[in-house]
Amino acid sequence: MKRFSVLLALLAIVLPAQAQLSVSALRTCGLENPQGIDPSEGATLSWILTDSKRDSRQSAYEVTLKSGSRTVWRSGKVESSNSVRVKVPEALSPAKSYSWTVRVWDNHGQVSQPATASFSTGLDAASWKAGWIGTAWEDEHQAHSPIYLRKSIKLSSKPLRAVAYVSSHGIYELSLGGRKVGSDYLTPGWTSYHNTIQYQAYDITSMLKPGANELTALVSPGWYASGLGWGEPDRRLRYGTDLALCCQIELEYSGGRKETVVTDESWEMSLTGPVCEATIYDGETIDPSVPFSWEPARTVPSGSGRLTASSCEPVRVRTVVKPVACITTPKGEKVLDFGQNLVGWERLRIKGRKGQVIKIKHAEVLDAEGNFFDLTLRQAKALSTFVLTGGDDCFEPCHTFYGFRYIKVEGLEGEPDPAAFEAVVADSGFETVGSFESSNALVNQLQSNIFWGFRGNFVDIPTDCPQRDERLGWTGDAEVFFRTAAFNGNVDRFFRKWLRILSDDQYADGQVPCVVPDIFFTQNVGYAAGWSDAATLIPWQHYCAYGDPAVLEACYPAMKRWVDFQLSKCEDYLLNTLAQPFGDWLFWSVDNDTAGVSAITSKHLIAQCFMAGSIDIVARSARLLGKEPEAEFYEGEAAKVRRAFQDEYVTPRGLVSSDTQTAYVLALYFDMLPESLSPVAAQRLVDNVKRYGYHITTGFLGTPHICEVLTRYGYSDVAYKLLLQESCPSWLYPVKLGATTIWERWNSIRPDGSITNGGMNSFNHYSYGAIGDWLYRYAVGIRETSPGYETFEVDPHPGGGFKYMEASTRTPYGKIRVRWEADGDVIRAIEVSVPVGTQALVHCPDGEVRTLGSGNYGFGVELE
């Protein structure tokens, strides 16, 4: 065997073209140049190094923090390899702008050029002077029309700095001089409003001028005052019946003079205006002819929620998509197809008759006959209504969002002009950090479906689906998908925020609600195995992906309360005393199942596995946080839970009761079996997969781990057969039918084209997309061996006839990239990029395992 000299030569050409030691991707508290961070939490600073030399690492850094021209803190040259979350020891003042500069030294004696970033702080509790203004109703079953607020700000001179701090009960849009302030949408975002309400900070200095400045705000119901959930008359409002704004503008002038503008009774309010209706489920109505009716603003109670600085990226417009086809359906409906199931809203440019009404409905699919199909929306109207002025109109309903590929247009005179329509794609504005490509076009489309489903359901919180009367933060969906999400996007701050909400909404006895934010307030089930375990599994997986123990420290009390609750409900360490509402949700089942082929797994068996996994995580977290007595206690409890599982659910010959794919997968994944029986159970899993003709039968809880378990026990060939299965149930069955996102059900559309259970069926429901985690971490082979990928392993598992696979992800230290090429199931060449400051253990084609520092590498062998 000998290496491919051509591959190595190519890499040698690339390397000298790269820069010398440099610093980039500067982040403050994990965000790029953030505005309005919480001053009480201080600042952490991070950066990424690139270096043209191999085996490079940071040897020292120097940070300078300034406010204006004044140096606030200087670290001096610090001998340290840490480039991730360097803590600023200096206390931060509220409502200040800061800049910081960093330069670094490497182990080769090189020093970088300085790099600079900025941030500003928000208000502390003592600095808030603004009140809440708006209006309130008494009817908790009726969402109300948006309200408008305005104030004329008269300035004698232009300020040196002006920052607006804004929040609302509802969704706000702030404008100055007729221009939207900022590029954020759906602000202030969704939180546990009874506990915390976020505010945002906007630098509006460039928008102000001497003289009169017209400041206006539109507040629409949003999550705060829209009907949410299902099964109750009129979908009762969950948080409040008021709409209100809280705004404080801090102005700074030359000579040190300061001025503050706040929301109070000096503002004006109108209960009417062009945006007539706007709710989360039903959509938006815009009629520019509706006049304002201004009156003095009223103060309203602030509520119990504490104002807190926004802690993650806001919702932003990602891209704009043009229609790919204009369709007249068999029913005569005028439908535009955007070619991609997406999340956002439409934009329409049109000129028509004054008073002409255009209605736009949204749907994800067409039915078997090719007609517009919107039964999957259930009670959600998902309707945009526009009233034309007679001139050149542009309508964009951005106080709600829809999940759709198709729009049905009503009210036009003549055929729709595709050039007049656009789909505006919006989601939380964190960075895309991952990529995947292979030699199999169907699997590449599967990856595209995973990605679009991921972004479309990460709209401020991780939702289950974006289109029907639900769109809730189901904990189980987030739990099974977290690792796949973290590979594709920088979801660090996104999940910190959501985990804080989870802690806020945890019940006093330790139960964790099944949806976060919890809109049911203990009226729904507060317990479900695999769903509530998001309280432990996600913080631990977050720590593995991003390497920050502060997340575990913040979440540990909630994690501990959760496992203590479960243990308190056990009898002889068996958690079979509580009704389990979901189990392996949407496992493969057959109507009128006379043959007994539906893959039903005991819900109590599932709960026992997840409880053991959660207790394990609490034990590991306790040890990491220096809580040794608690670590030892929970390690002992986990062992007892496993022994109880073996006594109750496992035969001496390795049969796990239920005898389903999910039963074996969870038993093996959570290490529930004696060492001697694990290989036996793995073989039984393989036998089960073969009995079903290499079809997957798992539901939400078994699906994420089945291919991983098969691979770990030496059955990668079976994992690839599951991956590449094209008939239902399988991952590629929807792809073959033209899906562009992940379906909620394996058979959301049947082979005959009919649609399954229109009332509980979504075509953008990312849970089954958790197969992405196996593709990245096992098929391509990128797996962290220490938190945050400071060390990682490259151990590909080729198979399935793939000629190549390539994946990359940007870690806290920089971009990892792996590409392998294979003949049959044997790798003949591999390329690896190792970030500065990290170390990789690479399984090479010649059979050797090499330890590599930073750099770009290629290894190959000639195959006979």
PDB file of N, CA and C in Angstrom, residues 252-296:
ATOM      1  N   GLU A 252     -27.472  60.958  23.900  1.00  0.00           N
ATOM      2  CA  GLU A 252     -26.246  61.557  24.423  1.00  0.00           C
ATOM      3  C   GLU A 252     -25.767  62.631  23.449  1.00  0.00           C
ATOM      4  N   TYR A 253     -25.407  63.801  23.996  1.00  0.00           N
ATOM      5  CA  TYR A 253     -24.992  64.934  23.179  1.00  0.00           C
ATOM      6  C   TYR A 253     -23.567  65.320  23.529  1.00  0.00           C
ATOM      7  N   SER A 254     -22.995  66.142  22.681  1.00  0.00           N
ATOM      8  CA  SER A 254     -21.660  66.679  22.975  1.00  0.00           C
ATOM      9  C   SER A 254     -21.726  67.497  24.263  1.00  0.00           C
ATOM     10  N   GLY A 255     -20.640  67.480  24.984  1.00  0.00           N
ATOM     11  CA  GLY A 255     -20.591  68.189  26.257  1.00  0.00           C
ATOM     12  C   GLY A 255     -21.126  67.378  27.414  1.00  0.00           C
ATOM     13  N   GLY A 256     -21.539  66.122  27.147  1.00  0.00           N
ATOM     14  CA  GLY A 256     -21.998  65.249  28.215  1.00  0.00           C
ATOM     15  C   GLY A 256     -23.482  65.326  28.527  1.00  0.00           C
ATOM     16  N   ARG A 257     -24.232  66.197  27.814  1.00  0.00           N
ATOM     17  CA  ARG A 257     -25.657  66.305  28.100  1.00  0.00           C
ATOM     18  C   ARG A 257     -26.384  65.036  27.672  1.00  0.00           C
ATOM     19  N   LYS A 258     -27.370  64.612  28.481  1.00  0.00           N
ATOM     20  CA  LYS A 258     -28.149  63.401  28.197  1.00  0.00           C
ATOM     21  C   LYS A 258     -29.636  63.706  28.271  1.00  0.00           C
ATOM     22  N   GLU A 259     -30.394  62.927  27.551  1.00  0.00           N
ATOM     23  CA  GLU A 259     -31.846  63.088  27.538  1.00  0.00           C
ATOM     24  C   GLU A 259     -32.475  61.704  27.407  1.00  0.00           C
ATOM     25  N   THR A 260     -33.610  61.534  28.017  1.00  0.00           N
ATOM     26  CA  THR A 260     -34.308  60.243  27.968  1.00  0.00           C
ATOM     27  C   THR A 260     -35.739  60.458  27.508  1.00  0.00           C
ATOM     28  N   VAL A 261     -36.161  59.644  26.546  1.00  0.00           N
ATOM     29  CA  VAL A 261     -37.538  59.634  26.061  1.00  0.00           C
ATOM     30  C   VAL A 261     -38.144  58.291  26.440  1.00  0.00           C
ATOM     31  N   VAL A 262     -39.323  58.316  27.054  1.00  0.00           N
ATOM     32  CA  VAL A 262     -39.929  57.067  27.518  1.00  0.00           C
ATOM     33  C   VAL A 262     -41.385  56.984  27.085  1.00  0.00           C
ATOM     34  N   THR A 263     -41.899  55.778  27.072  1.00  0.00           N
ATOM     35  CA  THR A 263     -43.330  55.583  26.837  1.00  0.00           C
ATOM     36  C   THR A 263     -44.102  55.998  28.083  1.00  0.00           C
ATOM     37  N   ASP A 264     -45.043  56.908  27.868  1.00  0.00           N
ATOM     38  CA  ASP A 264     -45.891  57.394  28.955  1.00  0.00           C
ATOM     39  C   ASP A 264     -47.154  57.979  28.326  1.00  0.00           C
ATOM     40  N   GLU A 265     -47.928  58.706  29.093  1.00  0.00           N
ATOM     41  CA  GLU A 265     -49.200  59.230  28.596  1.00  0.00           C
ATOM     42  C   GLU A 265     -49.034  60.408  27.651  1.00  0.00           C
ATOM     43  N   SER A 266     -47.804  60.849  27.410  1.00  0.00           N
ATOM     44  CA  SER A 266     -47.584  61.900  26.411  1.00  0.00           C
ATOM     45  C   SER A 266     -47.630  61.336  24.992  1.00  0.00           C
ATOM     46  N   TRP A 267     -47.611  60.021  24.851  1.00  0.00           N
ATOM     47  CA  TRP A 267     -47.726  59.393  23.543  1.00  0.00           C
ATOM     48  C   TRP A 267     -49.193  59.383  23.106  1.00  0.00           C
ATOM     49  N   GLU A 268     -49.413  59.120  21.817  1.00  0.00           N
ATOM     50  CA  GLU A 268     -50.754  58.940  21.284  1.00  0.00           C
ATOM     51  C   GLU A 268     -50.940  57.497  20.854  1.00  0.00           C
ATOM     52  N   MET A 269     -52.190  57.072  20.807  1.00  0.00           N
ATOM     53  CA  MET A 269     -52.515  55.687  20.475  1.00  0.00           C
ATOM     54  C   MET A 269     -53.686  55.667  19.502  1.00  0.00           C
ATOM     55  N   SER A 270     -53.642  54.715  18.585  1.00  0.00           N
ATOM     56  CA  SER A 270     -54.778  54.498  17.694  1.00  0.00           C
ATOM     57  C   SER A 270     -55.113  53.008  17.700  1.00  0.00           C
ATOM     58  N   LEU A 271     -56.405  52.718  17.834  1.00  0.00           N
ATOM     59  CA  LEU A 271     -56.857  51.335  17.796  1.00  0.00           C
ATOM     60  C   LEU A 271     -57.196  50.889  16.381  1.00  0.00           C
ATOM     61  N   THR A 272     -56.996  51.764  15.422  1.00  0.00           N
ATOM     62  CA  THR A 272     -57.230  51.418  14.022  1.00  0.00           C
ATOM     63  C   THR A 272     -56.025  51.842  13.199  1.00  0.00           C
ATOM     64  N   GLY A 273     -55.869  51.200  12.049  1.00  0.00           N
ATOM     65  CA  GLY A 273     -54.769  51.508  11.148  1.00  0.00           C
ATOM     66  C   GLY A 273     -54.713  50.485  10.038  1.00  0.00           C
ATOM     67  N   PRO A 274     -53.762  50.603   9.128  1.00  0.00           N
ATOM     68  CA  PRO A 274     -53.717  49.731   7.944  1.00  0.00           C
ATOM     69  C   PRO A 274     -53.618  48.243   8.253  1.00  0.00           C
ATOM     70  N   VAL A 275     -52.829  47.874   9.266  1.00  0.00           N
ATOM     71  CA  VAL A 275     -52.783  46.460   9.653  1.00  0.00           C
ATOM     72  C   VAL A 275     -53.973  46.223  10.570  1.00  0.00           C
ATOM     73  N   CYS A 276     -55.018  45.614  10.016  1.00  0.00           N
ATOM     74  CA  CYS A 276     -56.291  45.501  10.736  1.00  0.00           C
ATOM     75  C   CYS A 276     -56.339  44.275  11.630  1.00  0.00           C
ATOM     76  N   GLU A 277     -55.730  43.200  11.175  1.00  0.00           N
ATOM     77  CA  GLU A 277     -55.680  41.964  11.945  1.00  0.00           C
ATOM     78  C   GLU A 277     -54.316  41.334  11.757  1.00  0.00           C
ATOM     79  N   ALA A 278     -53.838  40.643  12.796  1.00  0.00           N
ATOM     80  CA  ALA A 278     -52.575  39.920  12.685  1.00  0.00           C
ATOM     81  C   ALA A 278     -52.448  38.981  13.881  1.00  0.00           C
ATOM     82  N   THR A 279     -52.586  37.702  13.643  1.00  0.00           N
ATOM     83  CA  THR A 279     -52.387  36.713  14.693  1.00  0.00           C
ATOM     84  C   THR A 279     -51.501  35.592  14.161  1.00  0.00           C
ATOM     85  N   ILE A 280     -50.966  34.813  15.087  1.00  0.00           N
ATOM     86  CA  ILE A 280     -50.010  33.780  14.694  1.00  0.00           C
ATOM     87  C   ILE A 280     -50.645  32.737  13.786  1.00  0.00           C
ATOM     88  N   TYR A 281     -51.815  32.242  14.129  1.00  0.00           N
ATOM     89  CA  TYR A 281     -52.410  31.153  13.363  1.00  0.00           C
ATOM     90  C   TYR A 281     -53.218  31.618  12.163  1.00  0.00           C
ATOM     91  N   ASP A 282     -53.924  32.741  12.324  1.00  0.00           N
ATOM     92  CA  ASP A 282     -54.908  33.091  11.308  1.00  0.00           C
ATOM     93  C   ASP A 282     -54.366  33.986  10.207  1.00  0.00           C
ATOM     94  N   GLY A 283     -53.279  34.707  10.457  1.00  0.00           N
ATOM     95  CA  GLY A 283     -52.686  35.512   9.414  1.00  0.00           C
ATOM     96  C   GLY A 283     -52.907  36.996   9.596  1.00  0.00           C
ATOM     97  N   GLU A 284     -52.831  37.740   8.509  1.00  0.00           N
ATOM     98  CA  GLU A 284     -52.788  39.196   8.592  1.00  0.00           C
ATOM     99  C   GLU A 284     -53.682  39.816   7.521  1.00  0.00           C
ATOM    100  N   THR A 285     -54.333  40.912   7.903  1.00  0.00           N
ATOM    101  CA  THR A 285     -55.155  41.693   6.973  1.00  0.00           C
ATOM    102  C   THR A 285     -54.602  43.107   6.911  1.00  0.00           C
ATOM    103  N   ILE A 286     -54.335  43.595   5.702  1.00  0.00           N
ATOM    104  CA  ILE A 286     -53.795  44.935   5.504  1.00  0.00           C
ATOM    105  C   ILE A 286     -54.716  45.715   4.568  1.00  0.00           C
ATOM    106  N   ASP A 287     -55.179  46.850   5.064  1.00  0.00           N
ATOM    107  CA  ASP A 287     -56.041  47.730   4.273  1.00  0.00           C
ATOM    108  C   ASP A 287     -55.522  49.156   4.448  1.00  0.00           C
ATOM    109  N   PRO A 288     -54.727  49.664   3.493  1.00  0.00           N
ATOM    110  CA  PRO A 288     -54.136  50.998   3.641  1.00  0.00           C
ATOM    111  C   PRO A 288     -55.160  52.113   3.751  1.00  0.00           C
ATOM    112  N   SER A 289     -56.417  51.862   3.419  1.00  0.00           N
ATOM    113  CA  SER A 289     -57.428  52.933   3.477  1.00  0.00           C
ATOM    114  C   SER A 289     -57.972  53.147   4.891  1.00  0.00           C
ATOM    115  N   VAL A 290     -57.678  52.218   5.799  1.00  0.00           N
ATOM    116  CA  VAL A 290     -58.207  52.366   7.159  1.00  0.00           C
ATOM    117  C   VAL A 290     -57.474  53.510   7.848  1.00  0.00           C
ATOM    118  N   PRO A 291     -58.186  54.525   8.317  1.00  0.00           N
ATOM    119  CA  PRO A 291     -57.521  55.685   8.907  1.00  0.00           C
ATOM    120  C   PRO A 291     -57.117  55.423  10.362  1.00  0.00           C
ATOM    121  N   PHE A 292     -56.151  56.190  10.808  1.00  0.00           N
ATOM    122  CA  PHE A 292     -55.802  56.189  12.230  1.00  0.00           C
ATOM    123  C   PHE A 292     -56.830  57.040  12.987  1.00  0.00           C
ATOM    124  N   SER A 293     -57.004  56.707  14.232  1.00  0.00           N
ATOM    125  CA  SER A 293     -57.889  57.483  15.107  1.00  0.00           C
ATOM    126  C   SER A 293     -57.139  57.739  16.407  1.00  0.00           C
ATOM    127  N   TRP A 294     -56.375  58.824  16.432  1.00  0.00           N
ATOM    128  CA  TRP A 294     -55.432  59.045  17.529  1.00  0.00           C
ATOM    129  C   TRP A 294     -56.124  59.575  18.781  1.00  0.00           C
ATOM    130  N   GLU A 295     -55.678  59.077  19.905  1.00  0.00           N
ATOM    131  CA  GLU A 295     -56.164  59.502  21.215  1.00  0.00           C
ATOM    132  C   GLU A 295     -54.999  59.384  22.188  1.00  0.00           C
ATOM    133  N   PRO A 296     -55.110  59.979  23.378  1.00  0.00           N
ATOM    134  CA  PRO A 296     -54.013  59.852  24.341  1.00  0.00           C
ATOM    135  C   PRO A 296     -53.778  58.388  24.707  1.00  0.00           C
TER     136      PRO A 296
END
